[in-house]
CSV table of C-alpha atoms in Angstrom, one decimal:
chain,number,residue,atom,x,y,z
A,1,MET,CA,-5.2,-80.9,-0.7
A,2,ASN,CA,-5.0,-82.2,-4.3
A,3,GLY,CA,-2.7,-85.1,-5.4
A,4,VAL,CA,-0.1,-82.9,-7.0
A,5,HIS,CA,0.5,-80.9,-3.8
A,6,GLU,CA,0.6,-84.1,-1.8
A,7,ALA,CA,3.3,-85.6,-4.0
A,8,LYS,CA,5.3,-82.4,-3.8
A,9,ILE,CA,5.1,-82.5,0.0
A,10,ARG,CA,6.3,-86.1,0.1
A,11,GLN,CA,9.2,-85.4,-2.1
A,12,LEU,CA,10.3,-82.3,-0.1
A,13,VAL,CA,10.0,-84.1,3.3
A,14,THR,CA,12.1,-87.0,1.9
A,15,TYR,CA,14.7,-84.5,0.5
A,16,PHE,CA,15.1,-82.6,3.8
A,17,ILE,CA,15.4,-85.8,5.8
A,18,ILE,CA,18.1,-87.4,3.7
A,19,PHE,CA,20.0,-84.1,2.9
A,20,PRO,CA,23.5,-84.5,4.4
A,21,HIS,CA,23.1,-81.4,6.6
A,22,TRP,CA,20.0,-82.8,8.3
A,23,LYS,CA,21.8,-86.2,8.4
A,24,LYS,CA,24.4,-84.6,10.6
A,25,GLU,CA,21.9,-82.9,12.8
A,26,LEU,CA,19.6,-85.8,13.3
A,27,CYS,CA,22.0,-88.7,13.1
A,28,PRO,CA,25.4,-87.6,14.4
A,29,THR,CA,26.7,-91.2,14.5
A,30,ALA,CA,27.0,-93.7,11.6
A,31,SER,CA,24.8,-96.2,13.3
A,32,ALA,CA,22.1,-93.6,13.8
A,33,ALA,CA,22.3,-92.5,10.2
A,34,ARG,CA,21.6,-96.1,9.1
A,35,LEU,CA,18.3,-96.0,11.0
A,36,ILE,CA,16.8,-93.5,8.5
A,37,SER,CA,16.1,-95.0,5.1
A,38,PRO,CA,14.0,-93.9,2.2
A,39,THR,CA,11.4,-96.5,3.3
A,40,ALA,CA,11.3,-95.0,6.8
A,41,ALA,CA,11.1,-91.5,5.3
A,42,GLY,CA,8.0,-92.6,3.4
A,43,GLU,CA,6.5,-94.0,6.5
A,44,ILE,CA,7.2,-90.7,8.3
A,45,SER,CA,5.6,-88.8,5.5
A,46,THR,CA,2.6,-91.0,5.5
A,47,MET,CA,2.2,-90.7,9.3
A,48,ALA,CA,2.5,-87.0,9.2
A,49,PHE,CA,0.1,-86.3,6.4
A,50,ALA,CA,-2.4,-89.2,6.7
A,51,GLY,CA,-3.4,-88.1,10.2
A,52,ARG,CA,-2.2,-91.3,12.0
A,53,ARG,CA,-2.5,-91.2,15.8
A,54,ASP,CA,-0.3,-94.1,16.8
A,55,GLY,CA,1.7,-94.2,20.0
A,56,PRO,CA,5.3,-92.9,20.2
A,57,LEU,CA,6.9,-92.6,16.9
A,58,MET,CA,8.7,-95.9,16.0
A,59,LEU,CA,11.0,-96.2,13.0
A,60,ARG,CA,11.8,-99.7,11.8
A,61,GLY,CA,15.0,-100.2,10.0
A,62,GLY,CA,16.7,-103.2,8.6
A,63,GLY,CA,18.2,-104.2,12.0
A,64,GLY,CA,15.0,-105.0,14.0
A,65,GLY,CA,12.3,-103.2,16.0
A,66,LYS,CA,14.3,-101.3,18.6
A,67,PRO,CA,12.6,-97.9,19.3
A,68,LEU,CA,14.4,-94.6,18.9
A,69,SER,CA,15.6,-92.8,21.9
A,70,ARG,CA,13.8,-89.7,23.3
A,71,GLY,CA,16.4,-87.3,21.9
A,72,SER,CA,16.2,-88.8,18.5
A,73,ARG,CA,12.4,-88.6,18.4
A,74,ILE,CA,12.6,-84.9,19.4
A,75,ALA,CA,15.1,-84.3,16.6
A,76,VAL,CA,13.0,-86.0,14.1
A,77,ALA,CA,9.9,-84.0,15.2
A,78,VAL,CA,11.9,-80.7,14.8
A,79,ALA,CA,13.0,-81.7,11.4
A,80,ILE,CA,9.5,-82.4,10.3
A,81,GLY,CA,8.4,-79.1,11.7
A,82,VAL,CA,11.1,-77.2,9.8
A,83,ALA,CA,10.2,-79.2,6.7
A,84,LEU,CA,6.6,-78.3,7.0
A,85,GLY,CA,7.5,-74.6,7.4
A,86,CYS,CA,9.6,-74.7,4.2
A,87,VAL,CA,6.8,-76.5,2.3
A,88,CYS,CA,4.3,-73.8,3.4
A,89,ALA,CA,6.7,-71.0,2.5
A,90,PHE,CA,7.2,-72.6,-0.9
A,91,LEU,CA,3.5,-73.2,-1.7
A,92,TYR,CA,2.1,-70.0,-0.1
A,93,PRO,CA,4.7,-67.2,-0.5
A,94,ASP,CA,2.0,-64.6,0.4
A,95,GLY,CA,1.1,-66.4,3.7
A,96,LEU,CA,-1.6,-68.8,4.6
A,97,PHE,CA,-4.1,-66.0,5.4
A,98,ARG,CA,-4.2,-63.7,2.3
A,99,PRO,CA,-6.1,-60.6,2.6
A,100,SER,CA,-9.2,-60.5,0.5
A,101,ALA,CA,-9.3,-58.5,-2.7
A,102,SER,CA,-11.7,-55.9,-1.0
A,103,ALA,CA,-9.3,-55.5,1.9
A,104,LEU,CA,-6.4,-54.9,-0.5
A,105,HIS,CA,-8.4,-52.5,-2.4
A,106,TRP,CA,-9.4,-50.6,0.8
A,107,SER,CA,-5.8,-50.5,1.9
A,108,SER,CA,-4.6,-49.1,-1.3
A,109,HIS,CA,-7.5,-46.7,-1.4
A,110,VAL,CA,-6.6,-45.3,2.1
A,111,ASP,CA,-2.9,-45.0,1.1
A,112,ALA,CA,-3.9,-43.2,-2.1
A,113,THR,CA,-6.3,-40.9,-0.2
A,114,ALA,CA,-3.7,-40.1,2.4
A,115,CYS,CA,-1.1,-39.3,-0.2
A,116,GLU,CA,-3.7,-37.2,-2.2
A,117,SER,CA,-4.7,-35.4,1.0
A,118,SER,CA,-1.1,-34.6,1.9
A,119,GLY,CA,-0.5,-33.3,-1.6
A,120,GLN,CA,-3.6,-31.2,-1.4
A,121,VAL,CA,-2.5,-29.7,1.9
A,122,THR,CA,0.9,-28.8,0.5
A,123,ASN,CA,-0.7,-27.3,-2.6
A,124,LEU,CA,-3.2,-25.3,-0.5
A,125,LYS,CA,-0.4,-23.9,1.7
A,126,SER,CA,1.5,-22.9,-1.4
A,127,GLN,CA,-1.6,-21.2,-2.8
A,128,LEU,CA,-2.2,-19.4,0.5
A,129,ALA,CA,1.3,-18.1,0.7
A,130,SER,CA,1.1,-16.9,-2.8
A,131,LEU,CA,-2.2,-15.1,-2.1
A,132,GLU,CA,-0.8,-13.4,0.9
A,133,ARG,CA,2.1,-12.1,-1.1
A,134,LYS,CA,-0.3,-10.8,-3.7
A,135,ASN,CA,-2.5,-9.3,-1.1
A,136,ALA,CA,0.4,-7.5,0.5
A,137,GLU,CA,1.5,-6.2,-2.9
A,138,LEU,CA,-2.0,-5.0,-3.7
A,139,ARG,CA,-2.2,-3.2,-0.3
A,140,ARG,CA,1.0,-1.4,-1.1
A,141,GLN,CA,-0.2,-0.4,-4.6
A,142,ASN,CA,-3.5,0.8,-3.1
A,143,ASN,CA,-1.6,3.0,-0.6
A,144,GLU,CA,0.6,4.5,-3.3
A,145,LEU,CA,-2.4,5.1,-5.6
A,146,SER,CA,-4.4,6.7,-2.7
A,147,MET,CA,-1.5,9.0,-2.0
A,148,LYS,CA,-1.0,9.9,-5.7
A,149,LEU,CA,-4.8,10.5,-6.0
A,150,GLN,CA,-4.8,12.8,-3.0
A,151,LEU,CA,-1.7,14.6,-4.2
A,152,ALA,CA,-3.2,15.0,-7.7
A,153,GLY,CA,-6.4,16.3,-6.3
A,154,GLN,CA,-4.9,19.0,-4.1
A,155,GLY,CA,-5.9,22.5,-5.2
A,156,LYS,CA,-8.2,21.0,-7.8
A,157,ASP,CA,-11.5,21.3,-6.1
A,158,GLU,CA,-14.3,21.5,-8.6
A,159,THR,CA,-16.0,24.2,-6.6
A,160,LEU,CA,-15.5,27.6,-8.2
A,161,TYR,CA,-15.0,30.6,-6.0
A,162,LYS,CA,-15.7,34.2,-6.7
A,163,ALA,CA,-13.3,36.7,-5.3
A,164,GLY,CA,-14.8,38.9,-2.6
A,165,PRO,CA,-14.2,42.6,-1.9
A,166,PHE,CA,-10.7,44.0,-1.5
A,167,GLY,CA,-9.1,42.8,1.7
A,168,THR,CA,-11.5,39.9,2.3
A,169,VAL,CA,-9.9,37.2,0.1
A,170,LYS,CA,-8.2,34.4,2.1
A,171,ALA,CA,-6.5,31.4,0.5
A,172,LEU,CA,-6.9,27.8,1.7
A,173,ARG,CA,-4.1,27.0,4.1
A,174,THR,CA,-4.8,23.5,5.4
A,175,ASN,CA,-4.1,20.5,3.3
A,176,PRO,CA,-6.5,17.5,3.7
A,177,THR,CA,-5.3,14.6,5.8
A,178,VAL,CA,-4.5,11.2,4.3
A,179,ILE,CA,-6.8,8.2,4.5
A,180,PRO,CA,-5.7,6.2,7.6
A,181,ASP,CA,-4.3,2.8,6.7
A,182,GLU,CA,-4.1,0.5,9.7
A,183,SER,CA,-2.6,-2.3,7.6
A,184,VAL,CA,0.7,-0.4,7.7
A,185,ASN,CA,1.2,-1.4,11.3
A,186,PRO,CA,-1.7,-3.0,13.1
A,187,ARG,CA,0.2,-3.3,16.4
A,188,LEU,CA,1.1,0.4,16.4
A,189,ALA,CA,-2.5,1.3,15.4
A,190,LYS,CA,-3.8,-0.5,18.5
A,191,ILE,CA,-1.3,1.4,20.8
A,192,LEU,CA,-2.1,4.7,19.3
A,193,GLU,CA,-5.9,4.1,19.6
A,194,GLU,CA,-5.4,3.7,23.4
A,195,VAL,CA,-2.9,6.5,23.9
A,196,ALA,CA,-3.9,9.3,21.5
A,197,VAL,CA,-6.4,12.1,22.3
A,198,LYS,CA,-8.3,13.5,19.3
A,199,LYS,CA,-5.8,11.7,17.0
A,200,GLU,CA,-2.9,13.6,18.5
A,201,LEU,CA,0.0,12.7,20.8
A,202,ILE,CA,3.5,13.6,21.8
A,203,VAL,CA,6.2,11.2,20.6
A,204,ALA,CA,9.8,10.9,21.6
A,205,LEU,CA,12.6,8.5,20.6
A,206,ALA,CA,15.1,7.3,23.3
A,207,ASN,CA,17.9,4.8,23.9
A,208,SER,CA,19.8,4.0,27.1
A,209,ASN,CA,22.2,6.9,26.5
A,210,VAL,CA,19.6,9.5,27.6
A,211,ARG,CA,17.8,7.5,30.3
A,212,GLU,CA,18.2,10.1,33.1
A,213,MET,CA,17.0,12.9,30.9
A,214,LEU,CA,14.1,10.8,29.7
A,215,GLU,CA,13.0,10.3,33.3
A,216,ILE,CA,12.9,14.1,33.8
A,217,TRP,CA,11.1,14.4,30.5
A,218,PHE,CA,8.2,12.1,31.3
A,219,THR,CA,8.0,13.1,34.9
A,220,ASN,CA,7.2,16.7,34.0
A,221,ILE,CA,4.7,15.5,31.3
A,222,LYS,CA,2.9,13.5,33.9
A,223,ARG,CA,3.0,16.4,36.4
A,224,VAL,CA,1.3,18.7,33.8
A,225,GLY,CA,-1.4,16.1,33.3
A,226,ILE,CA,-0.7,15.3,29.7
A,227,PRO,CA,-2.1,11.8,29.0
A,228,ASN,CA,-1.3,11.4,25.2
A,229,PHE,CA,2.4,10.8,25.0
A,230,LEU,CA,4.5,7.8,23.8
A,231,VAL,CA,8.1,6.8,24.0
A,232,VAL,CA,9.6,4.9,21.0
A,233,ALA,CA,12.1,2.7,22.7
A,234,LEU,CA,15.2,2.0,20.7
A,235,ASP,CA,16.6,-0.7,22.9
A,236,ASP,CA,15.4,-3.3,25.4
A,237,ASN,CA,16.6,-1.4,28.5
A,238,ILE,CA,14.5,1.7,27.7
A,239,GLU,CA,11.4,-0.5,27.0
A,240,SER,CA,11.8,-2.2,30.4
A,241,PHE,CA,12.4,1.1,32.1
A,242,CYS,CA,9.3,2.8,30.7
A,243,LYS,CA,7.1,-0.2,31.5
A,244,SER,CA,8.5,-0.1,35.1
A,245,LYS,CA,7.5,3.6,35.4
A,246,GLY,CA,4.1,3.2,33.9
A,247,VAL,CA,5.1,5.1,30.7
A,248,PRO,CA,3.4,4.3,27.4
A,249,VAL,CA,6.1,2.7,25.2
A,250,TYR,CA,6.3,1.3,21.8
A,251,ARG,CA,9.2,-1.0,20.6
A,252,ARG,CA,9.4,-1.2,16.8
A,253,ASP,CA,9.8,-4.5,15.0
A,254,PRO,CA,13.4,-5.4,14.2
A,255,ASP,CA,14.8,-3.3,11.4
A,256,GLU,CA,18.5,-3.6,10.6
A,257,GLY,CA,18.7,-0.2,8.9
A,258,VAL,CA,17.4,1.5,12.1
A,259,ASP,CA,18.5,-0.7,14.9
A,260,ASN,CA,22.3,-0.3,14.4
A,261,ILE,CA,22.0,3.5,14.9
A,262,ALA,CA,19.2,3.2,17.5
A,263,LYS,CA,21.2,1.2,20.0
A,264,THR,CA,24.6,2.8,19.7
A,265,GLY,CA,24.1,6.2,18.0
A,266,GLY,CA,24.7,9.5,19.6
A,267,ASN,CA,22.3,12.4,19.9
A,268,HIS,CA,22.4,13.6,16.3
A,269,ALA,CA,22.4,10.1,14.8
A,270,VAL,CA,19.3,9.1,16.8
A,271,SER,CA,17.7,12.4,16.0
A,272,GLY,CA,17.9,11.5,12.3
A,273,LEU,CA,15.9,8.3,12.8
A,274,LYS,CA,12.7,10.1,13.7
A,275,PHE,CA,12.0,11.0,10.1
A,276,ARG,CA,11.9,7.3,9.2
A,277,VAL,CA,10.0,6.3,12.4
A,278,LEU,CA,7.3,9.0,12.2
A,279,ARG,CA,6.1,8.0,8.7
A,280,GLU,CA,4.0,5.1,10.0
A,281,PHE,CA,2.3,7.4,12.6
A,282,LEU,CA,1.2,9.8,9.8
A,283,GLN,CA,0.0,6.9,7.6
A,284,LEU,CA,-2.2,5.7,10.4
A,285,GLY,CA,-3.8,9.2,10.4
A,286,TYR,CA,-2.3,10.7,13.6
A,287,SER,CA,-0.9,14.2,14.2
A,288,ILE,CA,2.4,14.0,16.0
A,289,LEU,CA,4.1,16.5,18.3
A,290,LEU,CA,7.7,15.3,18.0
A,291,SER,CA,9.8,16.0,21.0
A,292,ASP,CA,13.5,15.6,21.8
A,293,ILE,CA,14.3,14.4,25.4
A,294,ASP,CA,16.1,17.6,26.5
A,295,ILE,CA,12.8,19.4,26.9
A,296,ILE,CA,10.9,20.4,30.0
A,297,PHE,CA,7.1,20.5,29.7
A,298,LEU,CA,5.5,23.2,31.9
A,299,ARG,CA,2.0,23.5,30.3
A,300,ASN,CA,0.0,21.4,27.9
A,301,PRO,CA,1.2,22.2,24.3
A,302,PHE,CA,-2.0,21.0,22.7
A,303,ASP,CA,-3.7,24.0,24.1
A,304,HIS,CA,-1.4,26.3,22.2
A,305,LEU,CA,-1.3,24.9,18.7
A,306,TYR,CA,-3.0,26.5,15.6
A,307,ARG,CA,-3.2,23.3,13.4
A,308,ASP,CA,-3.5,25.3,10.3
A,309,SER,CA,-0.3,24.1,8.6
A,310,ASP,CA,1.4,20.9,7.6
A,311,VAL,CA,4.3,21.7,10.0
A,312,GLU,CA,4.2,23.9,13.0
A,313,SER,CA,7.7,24.2,14.5
A,314,MET,CA,9.6,26.0,17.3
A,315,SER,CA,12.4,28.3,16.1
A,316,ASP,CA,16.1,28.5,16.9
A,317,GLY,CA,15.6,32.3,16.6
A,318,HIS,CA,16.2,34.3,19.8
A,319,ASN,CA,14.1,37.4,19.1
A,320,ASN,CA,11.1,38.4,16.8
A,321,MET,CA,13.4,39.3,13.8
A,322,THR,CA,15.4,36.1,13.8
A,323,ALA,CA,12.5,33.8,14.6
A,324,TYR,CA,9.8,35.2,12.3
A,325,GLY,CA,11.9,36.6,9.5
A,326,PHE,CA,13.2,40.0,8.4
A,327,ASN,CA,14.5,42.0,5.4
A,328,ASP,CA,18.3,41.9,5.6
A,329,VAL,CA,20.1,44.4,3.3
A,330,PHE,CA,23.3,43.1,1.8
A,331,ASP,CA,25.8,45.9,0.9
A,332,GLU,CA,28.3,45.5,-2.1
A,333,PRO,CA,30.0,48.9,-2.6
A,334,SER,CA,31.6,47.9,-5.9
A,335,MET,CA,28.1,47.8,-7.5
A,336,GLY,CA,27.8,51.6,-7.1
A,337,TRP,CA,24.1,52.6,-7.5
A,338,ALA,CA,23.0,49.0,-7.0
A,339,ARG,CA,25.2,48.3,-4.0
A,340,TYR,CA,22.3,47.4,-1.7
A,341,ALA,CA,20.6,44.1,-2.2
A,342,HIS,CA,17.6,43.2,-0.1
A,343,THR,CA,17.4,39.6,1.3
A,344,MET,CA,14.9,37.8,3.4
A,345,ARG,CA,16.3,36.0,6.4
A,346,ILE,CA,14.8,33.6,9.0
A,347,TRP,CA,16.5,31.4,11.5
A,348,VAL,CA,16.0,27.7,11.1
A,349,TYR,CA,13.2,25.7,12.6
A,350,ASN,CA,14.2,23.3,15.4
A,351,SER,CA,13.8,19.7,14.2
A,352,GLY,CA,13.7,18.5,17.8
A,353,PHE,CA,10.2,20.0,18.5
A,354,PHE,CA,7.6,20.3,15.8
A,355,TYR,CA,4.0,19.4,15.2
A,356,ILE,CA,3.3,17.6,12.0
A,357,ARG,CA,-0.1,16.7,10.5
A,358,PRO,CA,-0.9,13.6,8.5
A,359,THR,CA,-0.9,15.1,5.0
A,360,ILE,CA,0.7,14.2,1.7
A,361,PRO,CA,3.2,17.1,1.9
A,362,SER,CA,4.1,16.1,5.5
A,363,ILE,CA,4.8,12.5,4.5
A,364,GLU,CA,6.8,13.8,1.5
A,365,LEU,CA,8.9,15.9,3.8
A,366,LEU,CA,9.8,12.9,6.0
A,367,ASP,CA,10.6,10.8,2.9
A,368,ARG,CA,12.8,13.5,1.5
A,369,VAL,CA,14.8,14.1,4.7
A,370,ALA,CA,15.1,10.4,5.4
A,371,TYR,CA,16.3,9.7,1.9
A,372,ARG,CA,19.0,12.5,2.0
A,373,LEU,CA,20.2,11.5,5.5
A,374,SER,CA,20.7,7.9,4.4
A,375,ARG,CA,23.0,9.1,1.6
A,376,GLU,CA,24.6,12.3,2.9
A,377,LYS,CA,26.8,13.1,5.9
A,378,ALA,CA,24.5,16.0,7.0
A,379,TRP,CA,22.9,17.4,10.0
A,380,ASP,CA,19.2,16.4,10.1
A,381,GLN,CA,18.1,19.9,11.2
A,382,ALA,CA,19.9,21.5,8.2
A,383,VAL,CA,18.3,19.0,5.8
A,384,PHE,CA,14.9,19.5,7.5
A,385,ASN,CA,15.0,23.2,6.9
A,386,GLU,CA,16.4,23.0,3.3
A,387,GLU,CA,13.5,20.8,2.3
A,388,LEU,CA,10.9,23.1,4.0
A,389,PHE,CA,12.2,26.4,2.7
A,390,ILE,CA,14.1,26.1,-0.6
A,391,PRO,CA,11.6,27.0,-3.4
A,392,SER,CA,11.1,25.3,-6.7
A,393,HIS,CA,13.6,26.5,-9.3
A,394,PRO,CA,15.0,25.1,-12.6
A,395,GLY,CA,16.0,21.5,-12.1
A,396,TYR,CA,14.4,21.3,-8.6
A,397,GLU,CA,10.8,20.8,-7.4
A,398,GLY,CA,10.4,22.3,-4.0
A,399,LEU,CA,8.1,20.9,-1.2
A,400,HIS,CA,4.6,22.3,-1.4
A,401,ALA,CA,4.1,22.3,2.4
A,402,SER,CA,2.6,25.0,4.6
A,403,ARG,CA,4.4,25.9,7.8
A,404,ARG,CA,4.0,28.0,10.9
A,405,THR,CA,6.6,29.3,13.4
A,406,MET,CA,5.7,28.8,17.1
A,407,ASP,CA,5.7,31.6,19.6
A,408,ILE,CA,9.3,31.8,20.8
A,409,TYR,CA,8.3,32.8,24.4
A,410,LEU,CA,5.8,30.0,24.8
A,411,PHE,CA,7.9,27.4,23.0
A,412,MET,CA,11.3,28.6,24.3
A,413,ASN,CA,14.8,27.6,23.3
A,414,SER,CA,17.6,27.8,25.8
A,415,LYS,CA,19.2,30.7,24.2
A,416,VAL,CA,16.1,32.8,24.7
A,417,LEU,CA,15.9,31.7,28.3
A,418,PHE,CA,19.5,32.2,29.4
A,419,LYS,CA,20.4,35.2,27.2
A,420,THR,CA,17.1,37.2,27.5
A,421,VAL,CA,14.3,36.0,29.7
A,422,ARG,CA,16.2,35.3,33.0
A,423,LYS,CA,17.5,38.9,32.8
A,424,ASP,CA,14.1,40.6,32.2
A,425,ALA,CA,11.9,41.1,35.2
A,426,GLN,CA,8.7,41.1,33.1
A,427,LEU,CA,9.6,38.1,30.9
A,428,LYS,CA,10.6,36.1,34.1
A,429,LYS,CA,6.9,36.2,35.1
A,430,LEU,CA,5.8,34.4,31.9
A,431,LYS,CA,5.5,30.7,32.2
A,432,PRO,CA,6.4,29.0,28.9
A,433,VAL,CA,4.7,25.9,27.5
A,434,ILE,CA,8.1,24.1,27.1
A,435,VAL,CA,11.7,24.9,27.4
A,436,HIS,CA,14.1,23.2,25.0
A,437,LEU,CA,17.8,22.9,26.2
A,438,ASN,CA,19.0,22.8,22.6
A,439,TYR,CA,21.7,25.5,22.7
A,440,HIS,CA,23.7,24.1,25.7
A,441,PRO,CA,25.7,20.8,26.1
A,442,ASP,CA,25.2,20.6,29.9
A,443,LYS,CA,21.6,19.6,29.3
A,444,LEU,CA,20.9,17.6,32.4
A,445,ASP,CA,22.0,20.2,34.9
A,446,ARG,CA,20.1,23.0,33.1
A,447,MET,CA,17.0,20.8,32.9
A,448,LYS,CA,17.0,20.4,36.6
A,449,ALA,CA,17.5,24.1,37.1
A,450,VAL,CA,14.6,24.9,34.8
A,451,VAL,CA,12.4,22.7,37.0
A,452,GLU,CA,13.7,24.4,40.1
A,453,PHE,CA,12.9,27.8,38.7
A,454,TYR,CA,9.5,27.3,37.0
A,455,VAL,CA,8.1,24.5,39.1
A,456,ASN,CA,9.6,24.9,42.6
A,457,GLY,CA,9.8,28.7,42.4
A,458,LYS,CA,13.5,29.0,43.2
A,459,GLN,CA,14.3,32.4,41.7
A,460,ASP,CA,18.1,32.1,41.6
A,461,ALA,CA,18.1,28.6,40.1
A,462,LEU,CA,19.2,29.9,36.7
A,463,GLN,CA,21.7,32.4,37.8
A,464,ARG,CA,24.8,30.2,38.1
A,465,PHE,CA,24.8,29.3,34.4
A,466,PRO,CA,26.6,31.3,31.7
A,467,ASP,CA,24.7,32.6,28.7
A,468,GLY,CA,26.5,30.2,26.4
A,469,SER,CA,28.5,27.1,26.8
A,470,GLU,CA,31.8,28.6,27.9
């Protein structure tokens, strides 16, 4: 230690010893205070820093050589220790053991690296999120462009055809299917891959309001031996119920626009949801046989489909004329010679049972109907038929979709069954593919009766019901 530092230490020790506060602590009485003098302080300083190793500390004052008491010596030692600590703090504010320059550099380097790494991680996460958003947008644009390309290419095959002899020319009737896009709904795509047969399956929507009818519905499907069917559960109870019965079930991801109607809506409200729900099935490349719950399956419907149209639907017609169309003559006597006007009439398709292929016109049909139902207070079946049948005219572009009417005795509505078939001995022998209890409100009782008649052979099972709903 150099001379300057030693002089500072001596001055500080002397200062702390004679400071009044320390005088009170170390020398509580006047006589004790007189024992400590500047000379004694100098001796203490010399003893402390010159390394003296004498016996017990002895302070000599002006009054003789009497040694200090044990308590006074302890007090003096404590004072010296405090003084030393203050001196060290004054001379070495950064501590006695300063880290080396290299250590400080390493510490600051680590801190900087950690901060830099944290910043890089945050930046990378931000870039990843941005790329995911861009990727999703690009997928959406790709899907739209693919559909527009297919739509633009319809009917524009570069192959030139030469018309054959009279009576041999047949137009193309089947639109090409869309390119499947699994990114639309990977979870649904996985389910459909397991359930569908030849890219086809029966699909039904159900909530807890139709649980008992739903059980009859899938029980008869299983009995017939149809493996490719799926229930779209609209609430938790139906999802759990289907799983408990070993029924393939799909619960959509939460969708506020659909869920409110799905959980509490009545029959017509839920029926309208299918046009929004089915769109993803078609985009994934699957043909869907859409089925309401008030239907009894008696044979496999996939054995009786033509698959030559965008939409193949059962009819609400009750005979050949009403189901397949007829020339209806309108009479207006006031027109005289032109009093008779010929019209074409056909009863509507039933929107509760139809087969729809994954084509651009089919997807456009679903979009059109869903759009109108979201903005109009309309019956989904009426809108479904208007979009299918109303032709293009000034100010309106009609839907360019092909359609086929199903055989009314194979795909039978309940008016045909109760008004005609049950009263005809020959028709009673025919076993339909399905029976749809669409014309009657007492659906559950009539569903059970249909099972009794066609499955259990009870010939009078249908007799107790009236033709209509009176």
